[in-house]
mmCIF file of C-alpha atoms in Angstrom:
data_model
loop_
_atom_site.group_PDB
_atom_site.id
_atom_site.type_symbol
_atom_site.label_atom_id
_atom_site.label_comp_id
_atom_site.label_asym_id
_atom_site.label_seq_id
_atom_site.Cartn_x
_atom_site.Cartn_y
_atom_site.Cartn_z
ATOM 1 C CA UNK A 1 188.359 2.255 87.888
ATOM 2 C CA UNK A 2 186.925 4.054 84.464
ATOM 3 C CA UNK A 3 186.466 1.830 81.793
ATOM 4 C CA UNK A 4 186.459 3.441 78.032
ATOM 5 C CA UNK A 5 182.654 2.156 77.831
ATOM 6 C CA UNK A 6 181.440 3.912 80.430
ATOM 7 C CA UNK A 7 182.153 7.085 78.877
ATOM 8 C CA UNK A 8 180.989 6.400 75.934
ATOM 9 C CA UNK A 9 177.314 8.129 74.914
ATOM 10 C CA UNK A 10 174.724 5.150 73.894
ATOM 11 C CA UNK A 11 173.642 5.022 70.790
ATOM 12 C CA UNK A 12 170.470 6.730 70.983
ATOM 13 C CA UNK A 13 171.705 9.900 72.785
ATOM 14 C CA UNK A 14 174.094 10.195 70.041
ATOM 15 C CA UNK A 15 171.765 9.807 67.204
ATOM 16 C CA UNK A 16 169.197 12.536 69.406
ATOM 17 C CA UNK A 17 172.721 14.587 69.155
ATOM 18 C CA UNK A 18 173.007 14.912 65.003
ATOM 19 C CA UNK A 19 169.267 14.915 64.758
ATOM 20 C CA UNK A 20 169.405 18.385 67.471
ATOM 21 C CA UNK A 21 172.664 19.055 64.882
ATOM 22 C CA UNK A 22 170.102 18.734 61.626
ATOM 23 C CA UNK A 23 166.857 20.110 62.826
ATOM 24 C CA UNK A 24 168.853 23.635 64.297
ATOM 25 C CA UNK A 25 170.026 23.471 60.690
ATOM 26 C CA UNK A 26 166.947 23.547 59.016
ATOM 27 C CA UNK A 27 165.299 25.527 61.305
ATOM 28 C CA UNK A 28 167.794 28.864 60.630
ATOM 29 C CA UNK A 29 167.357 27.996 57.200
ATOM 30 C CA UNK A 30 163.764 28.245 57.462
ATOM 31 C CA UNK A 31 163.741 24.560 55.472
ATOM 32 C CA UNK A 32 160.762 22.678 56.103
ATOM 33 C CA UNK A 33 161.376 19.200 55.021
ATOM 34 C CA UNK A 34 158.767 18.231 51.746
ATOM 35 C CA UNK A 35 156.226 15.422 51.706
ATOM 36 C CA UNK A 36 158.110 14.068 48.566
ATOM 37 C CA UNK A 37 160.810 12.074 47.083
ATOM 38 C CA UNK A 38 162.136 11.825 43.178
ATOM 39 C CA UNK A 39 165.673 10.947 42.982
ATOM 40 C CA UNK A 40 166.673 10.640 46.119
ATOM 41 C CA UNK A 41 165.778 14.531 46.651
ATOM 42 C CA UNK A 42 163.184 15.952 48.394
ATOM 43 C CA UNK A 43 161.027 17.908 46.141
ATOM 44 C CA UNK A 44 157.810 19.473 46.455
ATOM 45 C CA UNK A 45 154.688 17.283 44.529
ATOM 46 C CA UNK A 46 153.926 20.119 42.322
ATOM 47 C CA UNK A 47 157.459 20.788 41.166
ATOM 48 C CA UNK A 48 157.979 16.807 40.539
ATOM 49 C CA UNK A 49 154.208 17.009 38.305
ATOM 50 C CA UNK A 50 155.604 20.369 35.927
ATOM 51 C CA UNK A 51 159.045 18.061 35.146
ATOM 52 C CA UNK A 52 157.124 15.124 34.892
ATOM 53 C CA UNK A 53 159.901 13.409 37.569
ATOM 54 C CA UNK A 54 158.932 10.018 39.349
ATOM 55 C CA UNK A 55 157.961 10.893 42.809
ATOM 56 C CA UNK A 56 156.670 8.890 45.893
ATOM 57 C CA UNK A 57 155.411 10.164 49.373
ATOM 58 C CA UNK A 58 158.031 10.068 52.380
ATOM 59 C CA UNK A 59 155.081 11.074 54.658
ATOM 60 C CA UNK A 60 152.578 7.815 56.143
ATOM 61 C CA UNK A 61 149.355 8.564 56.995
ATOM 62 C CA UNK A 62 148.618 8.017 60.916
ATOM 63 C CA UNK A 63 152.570 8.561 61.195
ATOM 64 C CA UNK A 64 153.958 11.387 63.301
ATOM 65 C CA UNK A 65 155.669 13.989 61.355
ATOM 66 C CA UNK A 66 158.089 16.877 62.065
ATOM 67 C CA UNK A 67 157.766 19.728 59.836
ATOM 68 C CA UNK A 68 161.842 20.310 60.015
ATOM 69 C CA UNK A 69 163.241 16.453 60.658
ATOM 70 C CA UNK A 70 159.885 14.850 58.604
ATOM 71 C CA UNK A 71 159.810 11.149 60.063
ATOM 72 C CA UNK A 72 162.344 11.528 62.959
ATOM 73 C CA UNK A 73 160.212 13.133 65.515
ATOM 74 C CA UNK A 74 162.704 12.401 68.379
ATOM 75 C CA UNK A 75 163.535 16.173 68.806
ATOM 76 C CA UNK A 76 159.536 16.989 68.946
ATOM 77 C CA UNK A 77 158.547 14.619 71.395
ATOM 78 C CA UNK A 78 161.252 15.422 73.828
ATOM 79 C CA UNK A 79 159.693 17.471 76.388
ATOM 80 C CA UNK A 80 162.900 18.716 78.722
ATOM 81 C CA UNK A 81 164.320 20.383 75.226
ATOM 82 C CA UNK A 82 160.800 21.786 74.044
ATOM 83 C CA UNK A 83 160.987 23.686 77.310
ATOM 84 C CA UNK A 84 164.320 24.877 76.766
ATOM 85 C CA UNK A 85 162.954 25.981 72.881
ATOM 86 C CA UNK A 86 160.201 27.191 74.223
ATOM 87 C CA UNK A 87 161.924 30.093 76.375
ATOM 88 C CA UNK A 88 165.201 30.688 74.603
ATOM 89 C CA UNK A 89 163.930 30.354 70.955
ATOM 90 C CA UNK A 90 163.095 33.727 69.258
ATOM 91 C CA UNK A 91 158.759 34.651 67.810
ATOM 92 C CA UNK A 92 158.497 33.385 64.394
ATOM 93 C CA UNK A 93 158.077 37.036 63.487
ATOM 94 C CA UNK A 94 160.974 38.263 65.214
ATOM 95 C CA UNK A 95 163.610 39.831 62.340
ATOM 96 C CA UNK A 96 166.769 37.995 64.217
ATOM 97 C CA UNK A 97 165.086 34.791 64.823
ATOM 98 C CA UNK A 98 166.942 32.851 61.935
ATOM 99 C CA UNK A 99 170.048 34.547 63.595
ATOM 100 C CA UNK A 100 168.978 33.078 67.225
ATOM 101 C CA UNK A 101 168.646 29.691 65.432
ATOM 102 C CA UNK A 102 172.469 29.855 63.917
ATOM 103 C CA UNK A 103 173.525 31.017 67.720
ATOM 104 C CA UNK A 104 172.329 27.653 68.774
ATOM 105 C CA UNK A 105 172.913 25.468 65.502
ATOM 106 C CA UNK A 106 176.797 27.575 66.006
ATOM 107 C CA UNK A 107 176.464 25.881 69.927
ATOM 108 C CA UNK A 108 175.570 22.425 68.924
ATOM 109 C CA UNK A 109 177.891 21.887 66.244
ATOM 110 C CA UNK A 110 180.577 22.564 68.768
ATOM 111 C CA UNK A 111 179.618 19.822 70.822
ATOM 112 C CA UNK A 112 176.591 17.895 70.084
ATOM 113 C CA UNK A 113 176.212 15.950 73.017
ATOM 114 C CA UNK A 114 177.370 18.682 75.376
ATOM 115 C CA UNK A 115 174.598 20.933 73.823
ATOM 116 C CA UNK A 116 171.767 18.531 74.325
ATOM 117 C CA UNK A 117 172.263 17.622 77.792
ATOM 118 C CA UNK A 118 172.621 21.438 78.818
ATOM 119 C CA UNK A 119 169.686 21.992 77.023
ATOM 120 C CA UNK A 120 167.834 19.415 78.032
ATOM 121 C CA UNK A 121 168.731 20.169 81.918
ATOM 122 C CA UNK A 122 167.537 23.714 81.479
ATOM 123 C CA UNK A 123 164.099 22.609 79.781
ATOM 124 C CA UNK A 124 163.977 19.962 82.876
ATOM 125 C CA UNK A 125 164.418 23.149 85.383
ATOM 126 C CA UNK A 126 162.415 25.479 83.580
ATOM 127 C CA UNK A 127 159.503 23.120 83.818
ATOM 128 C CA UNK A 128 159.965 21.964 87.096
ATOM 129 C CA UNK A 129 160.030 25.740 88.165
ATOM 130 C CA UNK A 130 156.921 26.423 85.987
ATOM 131 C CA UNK A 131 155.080 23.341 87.809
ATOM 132 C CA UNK A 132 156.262 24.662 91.205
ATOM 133 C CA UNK A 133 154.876 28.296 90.539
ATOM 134 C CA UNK A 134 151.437 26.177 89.549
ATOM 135 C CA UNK A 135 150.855 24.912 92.533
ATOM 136 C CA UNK A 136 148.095 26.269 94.838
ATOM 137 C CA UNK A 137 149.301 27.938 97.556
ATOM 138 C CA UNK A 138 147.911 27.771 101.077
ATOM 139 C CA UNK A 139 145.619 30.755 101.463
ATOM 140 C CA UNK A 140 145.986 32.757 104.846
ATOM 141 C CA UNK A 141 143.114 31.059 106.919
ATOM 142 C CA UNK A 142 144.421 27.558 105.848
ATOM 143 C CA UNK A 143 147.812 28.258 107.640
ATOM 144 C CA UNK A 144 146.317 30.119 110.587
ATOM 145 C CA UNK A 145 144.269 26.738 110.767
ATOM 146 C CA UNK A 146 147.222 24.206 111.022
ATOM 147 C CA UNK A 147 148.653 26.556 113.458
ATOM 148 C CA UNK A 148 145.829 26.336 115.667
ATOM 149 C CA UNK A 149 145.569 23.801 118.340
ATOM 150 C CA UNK A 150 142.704 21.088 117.286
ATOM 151 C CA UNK A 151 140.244 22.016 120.467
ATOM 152 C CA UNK A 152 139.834 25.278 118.427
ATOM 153 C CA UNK A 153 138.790 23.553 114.877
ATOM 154 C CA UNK A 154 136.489 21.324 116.004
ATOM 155 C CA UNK A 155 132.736 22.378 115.015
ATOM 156 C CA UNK A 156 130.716 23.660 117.916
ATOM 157 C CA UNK A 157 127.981 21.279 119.676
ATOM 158 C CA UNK A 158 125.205 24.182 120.450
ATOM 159 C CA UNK A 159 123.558 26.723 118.951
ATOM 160 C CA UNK A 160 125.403 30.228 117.398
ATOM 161 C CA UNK A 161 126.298 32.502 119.694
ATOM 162 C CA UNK A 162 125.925 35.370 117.833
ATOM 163 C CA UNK A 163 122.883 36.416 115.515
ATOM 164 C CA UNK A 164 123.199 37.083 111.693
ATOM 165 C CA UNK A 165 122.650 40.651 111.431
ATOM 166 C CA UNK A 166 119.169 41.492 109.706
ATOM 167 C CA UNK A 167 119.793 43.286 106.793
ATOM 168 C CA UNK A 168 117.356 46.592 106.644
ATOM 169 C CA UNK A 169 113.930 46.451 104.658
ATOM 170 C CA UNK A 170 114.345 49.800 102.853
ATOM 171 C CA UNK A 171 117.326 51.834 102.609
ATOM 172 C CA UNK A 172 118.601 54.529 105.222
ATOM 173 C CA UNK A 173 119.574 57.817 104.406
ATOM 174 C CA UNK A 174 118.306 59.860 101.779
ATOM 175 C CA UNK A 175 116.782 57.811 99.021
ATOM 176 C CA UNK A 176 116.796 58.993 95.615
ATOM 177 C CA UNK A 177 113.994 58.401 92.910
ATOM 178 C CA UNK A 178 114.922 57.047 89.721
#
């Protein structure tokens, strides 16, 4: 038996959810969020100094900071949707990127939570995949090697059988003066 609860998002998926909503709204906008406060507005510190407005500083030092969400850095530190951004988000100097951005903001505001868990399962994939392709590889003598039988590998008890070859004193052939 379902109960209503268990299909209910918790609380901090959701709020991930309408910060994903906010920060794929600034980002086609190009908004960067400003350092500053006067009003309840954010507002750049040199335009709150010309009007002579009452300003304080959102940003902490030793705080993390997101240039797009400013204090809420839950959408930065999340690595599985970084990966997805990371291969589906257009160059900063592409001409269409702020129209990539509205594609996804468009996507998300849809259906937040539906949008951040697909999203978040393709970053998961794409860096499991990139980890995979990372990983040595066996080179060609190390699999002949574990094919072998072990009386083969073990290190021989005598001297070599075969010589090193000598490598010649002076060249052969035709030598040519610099």
């Amino acid at each position: 038996m379902t109960i209503a609860t268990d299909l209910a998002p918790d609380i901090a998926e959701m709020a991930q959810a309408h910060s994903l909503r906010r920060y794929l709204f600034r980002r086609s906008k190009g908004l960067k969020m400003a350092e500053y406060t006067s009003g309840g507005q954010e507002v750049e510190k040199a335009f709150a100094l010309a009007n002579a407005l009452p300003f304080c500083r959102i940003r902490q030092d030793g705080q993390p900071w997101d240039i797009y969400l400013g204090p809420d850095t839950s959408i930065r530190d999340d690595t599985f949707l970084q990966g997805f951004f990371t291969l589906c988000a257009p160059d900063p100097g592409d001409p269409e990127a702020p129209y990539r951005w509205q594609r996804l903001l468009k996507e998300c505001q849809s259906n937040r939570l539906k949008a951040l868990r697909k999203w978040r399962n393709l970053g998961a994939e794409a860096i499991s995949r990139a980890a995979m392709q990372r990983s040595s590889r066996m080179a060609d003598s190390e699999v002949a090697k574990t094919k072998l039988k072990p009386i083969y590998l073990r290190k021989p008890n005598g001297k070599k059988p075969l010589k090193a070859p000598v490598e010649p004193e002076k060249p052969r052939g035709r030598a040519q003066k610099a």
